[in-house]
Amino acid sequence: MCGIVAAVSSQNIVPVLLQGLSRLEYRGYDSCGVAVHANGVKRARSTSRVAELEAQIKDEKFQGHTGIAHTRWATHGVPSESNAHPHFSFGVGDAKGKAGKVALVHNGIIENHDELRAGLRAKGYVFVSQTDTEVIAHLIDSVYNGDLLDAVKTVLPQLHGAYAIAVFCKDEPHRIIGARAGSPLILGVGKSDNANYLASDAMALAGVTDQIVYLEEGDVVDLQLGKYWLLDKAFKPLSSTQRPVKTVLAHSGAAELGPYRHYMQKEIFEQPRAIADTLEGVEAIMPELFDPIYDKNAPYAAGSNAHALFKQIDKVLILACGTSYYSGCTAKYWLESIAQIPTQVEVASEYRYRDSVPDARTLVVTISQSGETADTLAALRHAQSLGMKHTLTICNVSTSAMVRECLLAYITRAGVEIGVASTKAFTTQLAGLFLLTLALAQNKGRLNSQQEHAHLSAMRHLPAALQAVLALEPQIISWAEDFAKHENALFLGRGMHYPIALEGALKLKEISYIHAEAYPAGELKHGPLALVTSEMPVVTVAPNDALLEKLKSNMHEVRARGGVLYVLADANTKIESGEGINVIHMPENYGALSPLLHVVPLQLLAYHTALAKGTDVDKPRNLAKSVTVE
């Protein structure tokens, strides 16, 4: 992983490849590279940014009509030029790494690479990288007999794991073969120059083509000048009705920084607009808000009806990872208190590998910004295999695998999120999950018209309420100056604000590299209190709710040990600044929707702390935006 761009054209495609890579930078990466067919194969790679790669290519003045490009997030092997993609096959026994026939880029993980490598070494193949990807290039080379598609078809069944690949051969100019299993890959149909494209994200092709074919699990595509062929996982031809061309508007303008210093800052301040867009058109609470918007020509998806499906469920199972997991943890409080539906929240990467008790009357809810998160997709498929067929996704990408594989969907309208540390995707997920809570409550007869009106009024006021919270930024900057001096921090919350504390700690560690942990405040005396000293800042989320007095007692426990408190308090909590306690008062109490407001100062705290420490805010080390490997 992380990003793929490939093209066949009658014109030089190097500028298109570089432009595509620059638009995939938001995913996070540690190296990048381009290979082209130029009377053979030619390659440039860099462990720096795409801009440095572009300068290198300009100096070397190479171009080609067929090419592949990649941004890499390291899985096998350290970030280095030798491990960067594209990878070449090499002449048997050539230890100097002279390029062979095949050039290849790959997202995913080949789990049986050690076994395959041993067999290839026995045949005399030389490996010059530590990656699992190089195995695929050598395998294709080893079976190539004049037809690249036949070689790829021979190799794919030998690969165990996940992959999206794009490969070309020096003996076949103007031809690229692509294939996907477990990692996303799309086909872009060109409008001129007989061009066709492959990419891991439609945004990579913004401004180049808006004609997109979404490849399904196991699909193989044969790209040539002015034409393409698609095969399914059994290598049977697919028709245009089975894989239709769709018009997808992936605006490159969405990735412009404008007046902001970083994308994360921009996206924090876009949250009022993102929430307003996510709730646009919601005039009443009804299950139909979650009816499918995407028909992938699958019988179960076409005509699915949320009203009827909700009647068939008694429980909810939420599957998600990272920030999305914390949005699910927040939703558990809503679903059980408002809709009165038992709810279980599972870390997706754990769920599929443990024995669980399936229940056919469970609504399986997946949450993902990209809709391509490998662990969450695998967990969804595992739940389906256990007989839990009632599925729904909260997702920011309407054309993603998650949406295509679930019966029901609610599409958040956060817009493109570039910063690796999620902000506006999180709050729009919360908005979608709150709507789901209300829809289920109504369907079960647990939401009367007066309650519906009150909740809708509160949701419509969210954009204005968020603007008021964003105005707290100057006070948060002063907190950040203190935080930047520390190496550790503790976050506390109770009830539905405990997941918000978890999210605040995650944001701080992601981009400032300060070690941060979050606990339910009531658990403080059961262990974490041992860490509290004057050098351990303790952030406390303090809404005016039923647990406020309990929370105040936990704060006294911190002060008694010399800890310094940083409190986000509702105005009417009677918590004031003093010795060892710093308080920022929230503009208003927001009841059940309070988590959407309290998380924003925590996002700003992480951002400004990272700024003070001088870290790479938008591209934190070791992390990727769209995690498409397990």
PDB file of N, CA, C and O in Angstrom, residues 293-324:
ATOM      1  N   ILE A 293     -28.339   3.688  -2.005  1.00  0.00           N
ATOM      2  CA  ILE A 293     -28.239   4.683  -3.072  1.00  0.00           C
ATOM      3  C   ILE A 293     -27.410   4.165  -4.236  1.00  0.00           C
ATOM      4  O   ILE A 293     -27.215   4.841  -5.228  1.00  0.00           O
ATOM      5  N   TYR A 294     -26.889   2.960  -4.091  1.00  0.00           N
ATOM      6  CA  TYR A 294     -25.978   2.408  -5.106  1.00  0.00           C
ATOM      7  C   TYR A 294     -26.444   1.007  -5.452  1.00  0.00           C
ATOM      8  O   TYR A 294     -26.612   0.163  -4.583  1.00  0.00           O
ATOM      9  N   ASP A 295     -26.670   0.740  -6.742  1.00  0.00           N
ATOM     10  CA  ASP A 295     -27.088  -0.588  -7.183  1.00  0.00           C
ATOM     11  C   ASP A 295     -25.951  -1.218  -7.961  1.00  0.00           C
ATOM     12  O   ASP A 295     -25.585  -0.764  -9.042  1.00  0.00           O
ATOM     13  N   LYS A 296     -25.350  -2.245  -7.418  1.00  0.00           N
ATOM     14  CA  LYS A 296     -24.229  -2.893  -8.106  1.00  0.00           C
ATOM     15  C   LYS A 296     -24.701  -4.143  -8.866  1.00  0.00           C
ATOM     16  O   LYS A 296     -23.953  -5.081  -9.073  1.00  0.00           O
ATOM     17  N   ASN A 297     -25.972  -4.118  -9.243  1.00  0.00           N
ATOM     18  CA  ASN A 297     -26.567  -5.225  -9.999  1.00  0.00           C
ATOM     19  C   ASN A 297     -26.573  -6.523  -9.198  1.00  0.00           C
ATOM     20  O   ASN A 297     -26.506  -7.611  -9.750  1.00  0.00           O
ATOM     21  N   ALA A 298     -26.629  -6.388  -7.871  1.00  0.00           N
ATOM     22  CA  ALA A 298     -26.730  -7.567  -7.014  1.00  0.00           C
ATOM     23  C   ALA A 298     -28.168  -7.674  -6.525  1.00  0.00           C
ATOM     24  O   ALA A 298     -28.729  -6.684  -6.070  1.00  0.00           O
ATOM     25  N   PRO A 299     -28.776  -8.835  -6.595  1.00  0.00           N
ATOM     26  CA  PRO A 299     -30.188  -8.970  -6.245  1.00  0.00           C
ATOM     27  C   PRO A 299     -30.522  -8.505  -4.837  1.00  0.00           C
ATOM     28  O   PRO A 299     -31.534  -7.877  -4.612  1.00  0.00           O
ATOM     29  N   TYR A 300     -29.610  -8.776  -3.871  1.00  0.00           N
ATOM     30  CA  TYR A 300     -29.945  -8.417  -2.499  1.00  0.00           C
ATOM     31  C   TYR A 300     -29.894  -6.919  -2.281  1.00  0.00           C
ATOM     32  O   TYR A 300     -30.551  -6.389  -1.403  1.00  0.00           O
ATOM     33  N   ALA A 301     -29.081  -6.198  -3.066  1.00  0.00           N
ATOM     34  CA  ALA A 301     -28.952  -4.758  -2.854  1.00  0.00           C
ATOM     35  C   ALA A 301     -30.103  -3.999  -3.489  1.00  0.00           C
ATOM     36  O   ALA A 301     -30.616  -3.042  -2.928  1.00  0.00           O
ATOM     37  N   ALA A 302     -30.526  -4.420  -4.674  1.00  0.00           N
ATOM     38  CA  ALA A 302     -31.576  -3.705  -5.384  1.00  0.00           C
ATOM     39  C   ALA A 302     -32.884  -3.815  -4.620  1.00  0.00           C
ATOM     40  O   ALA A 302     -33.340  -4.903  -4.286  1.00  0.00           O
ATOM     41  N   GLY A 303     -33.478  -2.675  -4.300  1.00  0.00           N
ATOM     42  CA  GLY A 303     -34.786  -2.687  -3.673  1.00  0.00           C
ATOM     43  C   GLY A 303     -34.789  -2.951  -2.189  1.00  0.00           C
ATOM     44  O   GLY A 303     -35.844  -3.158  -1.600  1.00  0.00           O
ATOM     45  N   SER A 304     -33.633  -2.978  -1.543  1.00  0.00           N
ATOM     46  CA  SER A 304     -33.615  -3.165  -0.104  1.00  0.00           C
ATOM     47  C   SER A 304     -34.390  -2.029   0.561  1.00  0.00           C
ATOM     48  O   SER A 304     -34.338  -0.883   0.131  1.00  0.00           O
ATOM     49  N   ASN A 305     -35.096  -2.336   1.615  1.00  0.00           N
ATOM     50  CA  ASN A 305     -35.939  -1.345   2.258  1.00  0.00           C
ATOM     51  C   ASN A 305     -35.607  -1.270   3.736  1.00  0.00           C
ATOM     52  O   ASN A 305     -35.760  -2.250   4.476  1.00  0.00           O
ATOM     53  N   ALA A 306     -35.156  -0.093   4.179  1.00  0.00           N
ATOM     54  CA  ALA A 306     -34.726   0.051   5.560  1.00  0.00           C
ATOM     55  C   ALA A 306     -35.880  -0.136   6.537  1.00  0.00           C
ATOM     56  O   ALA A 306     -35.710  -0.708   7.620  1.00  0.00           O
ATOM     57  N   HIS A 307     -37.061   0.342   6.182  1.00  0.00           N
ATOM     58  CA  HIS A 307     -38.210   0.233   7.082  1.00  0.00           C
ATOM     59  C   HIS A 307     -38.485  -1.226   7.431  1.00  0.00           C
ATOM     60  O   HIS A 307     -38.649  -1.595   8.599  1.00  0.00           O
ATOM     61  N   ALA A 308     -38.525  -2.074   6.404  1.00  0.00           N
ATOM     62  CA  ALA A 308     -38.791  -3.496   6.639  1.00  0.00           C
ATOM     63  C   ALA A 308     -37.626  -4.163   7.353  1.00  0.00           C
ATOM     64  O   ALA A 308     -37.828  -5.004   8.244  1.00  0.00           O
ATOM     65  N   LEU A 309     -36.399  -3.794   6.975  1.00  0.00           N
ATOM     66  CA  LEU A 309     -35.219  -4.427   7.584  1.00  0.00           C
ATOM     67  C   LEU A 309     -35.122  -4.086   9.067  1.00  0.00           C
ATOM     68  O   LEU A 309     -34.821  -4.949   9.898  1.00  0.00           O
ATOM     69  N   PHE A 310     -35.386  -2.814   9.421  1.00  0.00           N
ATOM     70  CA  PHE A 310     -35.282  -2.414  10.832  1.00  0.00           C
ATOM     71  C   PHE A 310     -36.264  -3.197  11.700  1.00  0.00           C
ATOM     72  O   PHE A 310     -35.987  -3.436  12.881  1.00  0.00           O
ATOM     73  N   LYS A 311     -37.403  -3.593  11.132  1.00  0.00           N
ATOM     74  CA  LYS A 311     -38.385  -4.373  11.891  1.00  0.00           C
ATOM     75  C   LYS A 311     -37.837  -5.761  12.241  1.00  0.00           C
ATOM     76  O   LYS A 311     -38.319  -6.408  13.172  1.00  0.00           O
ATOM     77  N   GLN A 312     -36.839  -6.208  11.499  1.00  0.00           N
ATOM     78  CA  GLN A 312     -36.324  -7.564  11.681  1.00  0.00           C
ATOM     79  C   GLN A 312     -35.134  -7.650  12.625  1.00  0.00           C
ATOM     80  O   GLN A 312     -34.577  -8.722  12.825  1.00  0.00           O
ATOM     81  N   ILE A 313     -34.730  -6.520  13.200  1.00  0.00           N
ATOM     82  CA  ILE A 313     -33.529  -6.550  14.032  1.00  0.00           C
ATOM     83  C   ILE A 313     -33.846  -6.226  15.490  1.00  0.00           C
ATOM     84  O   ILE A 313     -34.737  -5.435  15.797  1.00  0.00           O
ATOM     85  N   ASP A 314     -33.102  -6.883  16.381  1.00  0.00           N
ATOM     86  CA  ASP A 314     -33.248  -6.682  17.825  1.00  0.00           C
ATOM     87  C   ASP A 314     -31.966  -6.143  18.462  1.00  0.00           C
ATOM     88  O   ASP A 314     -31.983  -5.690  19.595  1.00  0.00           O
ATOM     89  N   LYS A 315     -30.831  -6.259  17.736  1.00  0.00           N
ATOM     90  CA  LYS A 315     -29.536  -5.850  18.264  1.00  0.00           C
ATOM     91  C   LYS A 315     -28.751  -5.119  17.178  1.00  0.00           C
ATOM     92  O   LYS A 315     -29.057  -5.229  15.993  1.00  0.00           O
ATOM     93  N   VAL A 316     -27.712  -4.434  17.617  1.00  0.00           N
ATOM     94  CA  VAL A 316     -26.802  -3.766  16.683  1.00  0.00           C
ATOM     95  C   VAL A 316     -25.378  -4.205  17.001  1.00  0.00           C
ATOM     96  O   VAL A 316     -24.982  -4.274  18.169  1.00  0.00           O
ATOM     97  N   LEU A 317     -24.631  -4.523  15.953  1.00  0.00           N
ATOM     98  CA  LEU A 317     -23.200  -4.821  16.053  1.00  0.00           C
ATOM     99  C   LEU A 317     -22.462  -3.808  15.199  1.00  0.00           C
ATOM    100  O   LEU A 317     -22.695  -3.718  13.988  1.00  0.00           O
ATOM    101  N   ILE A 318     -21.578  -3.022  15.819  1.00  0.00           N
ATOM    102  CA  ILE A 318     -20.814  -2.001  15.100  1.00  0.00           C
ATOM    103  C   ILE A 318     -19.386  -2.501  14.906  1.00  0.00           C
ATOM    104  O   ILE A 318     -18.735  -2.935  15.866  1.00  0.00           O
ATOM    105  N   LEU A 319     -18.895  -2.431  13.665  1.00  0.00           N
ATOM    106  CA  LEU A 319     -17.541  -2.860  13.313  1.00  0.00           C
ATOM    107  C   LEU A 319     -16.785  -1.671  12.734  1.00  0.00           C
ATOM    108  O   LEU A 319     -17.248  -1.042  11.776  1.00  0.00           O
ATOM    109  N   ALA A 320     -15.615  -1.373  13.286  1.00  0.00           N
ATOM    110  CA  ALA A 320     -14.856  -0.219  12.799  1.00  0.00           C
ATOM    111  C   ALA A 320     -13.437  -0.274  13.344  1.00  0.00           C
ATOM    112  O   ALA A 320     -13.108  -1.107  14.205  1.00  0.00           O
ATOM    113  N   CYS A 321     -12.597   0.649  12.863  1.00  0.00           N
ATOM    114  CA  CYS A 321     -11.199   0.738  13.286  1.00  0.00           C
ATOM    115  C   CYS A 321     -10.861   2.188  13.630  1.00  0.00           C
ATOM    116  O   CYS A 321     -11.436   3.122  13.068  1.00  0.00           O
ATOM    117  N   GLY A 322      -9.904   2.373  14.520  1.00  0.00           N
ATOM    118  CA  GLY A 322      -9.355   3.691  14.808  1.00  0.00           C
ATOM    119  C   GLY A 322     -10.406   4.705  15.207  1.00  0.00           C
ATOM    120  O   GLY A 322     -11.283   4.449  16.039  1.00  0.00           O
ATOM    121  N   THR A 323     -10.337   5.886  14.594  1.00  0.00           N
ATOM    122  CA  THR A 323     -11.283   6.959  14.880  1.00  0.00           C
ATOM    123  C   THR A 323     -12.724   6.519  14.652  1.00  0.00           C
ATOM    124  O   THR A 323     -13.620   6.855  15.439  1.00  0.00           O
ATOM    125  N   SER A 324     -12.967   5.753  13.596  1.00  0.00           N
ATOM    126  CA  SER A 324     -14.325   5.271  13.321  1.00  0.00           C
ATOM    127  C   SER A 324     -14.825   4.374  14.453  1.00  0.00           C
ATOM    128  O   SER A 324     -16.022   4.366  14.765  1.00  0.00           O
TER     129      SER A 324
END
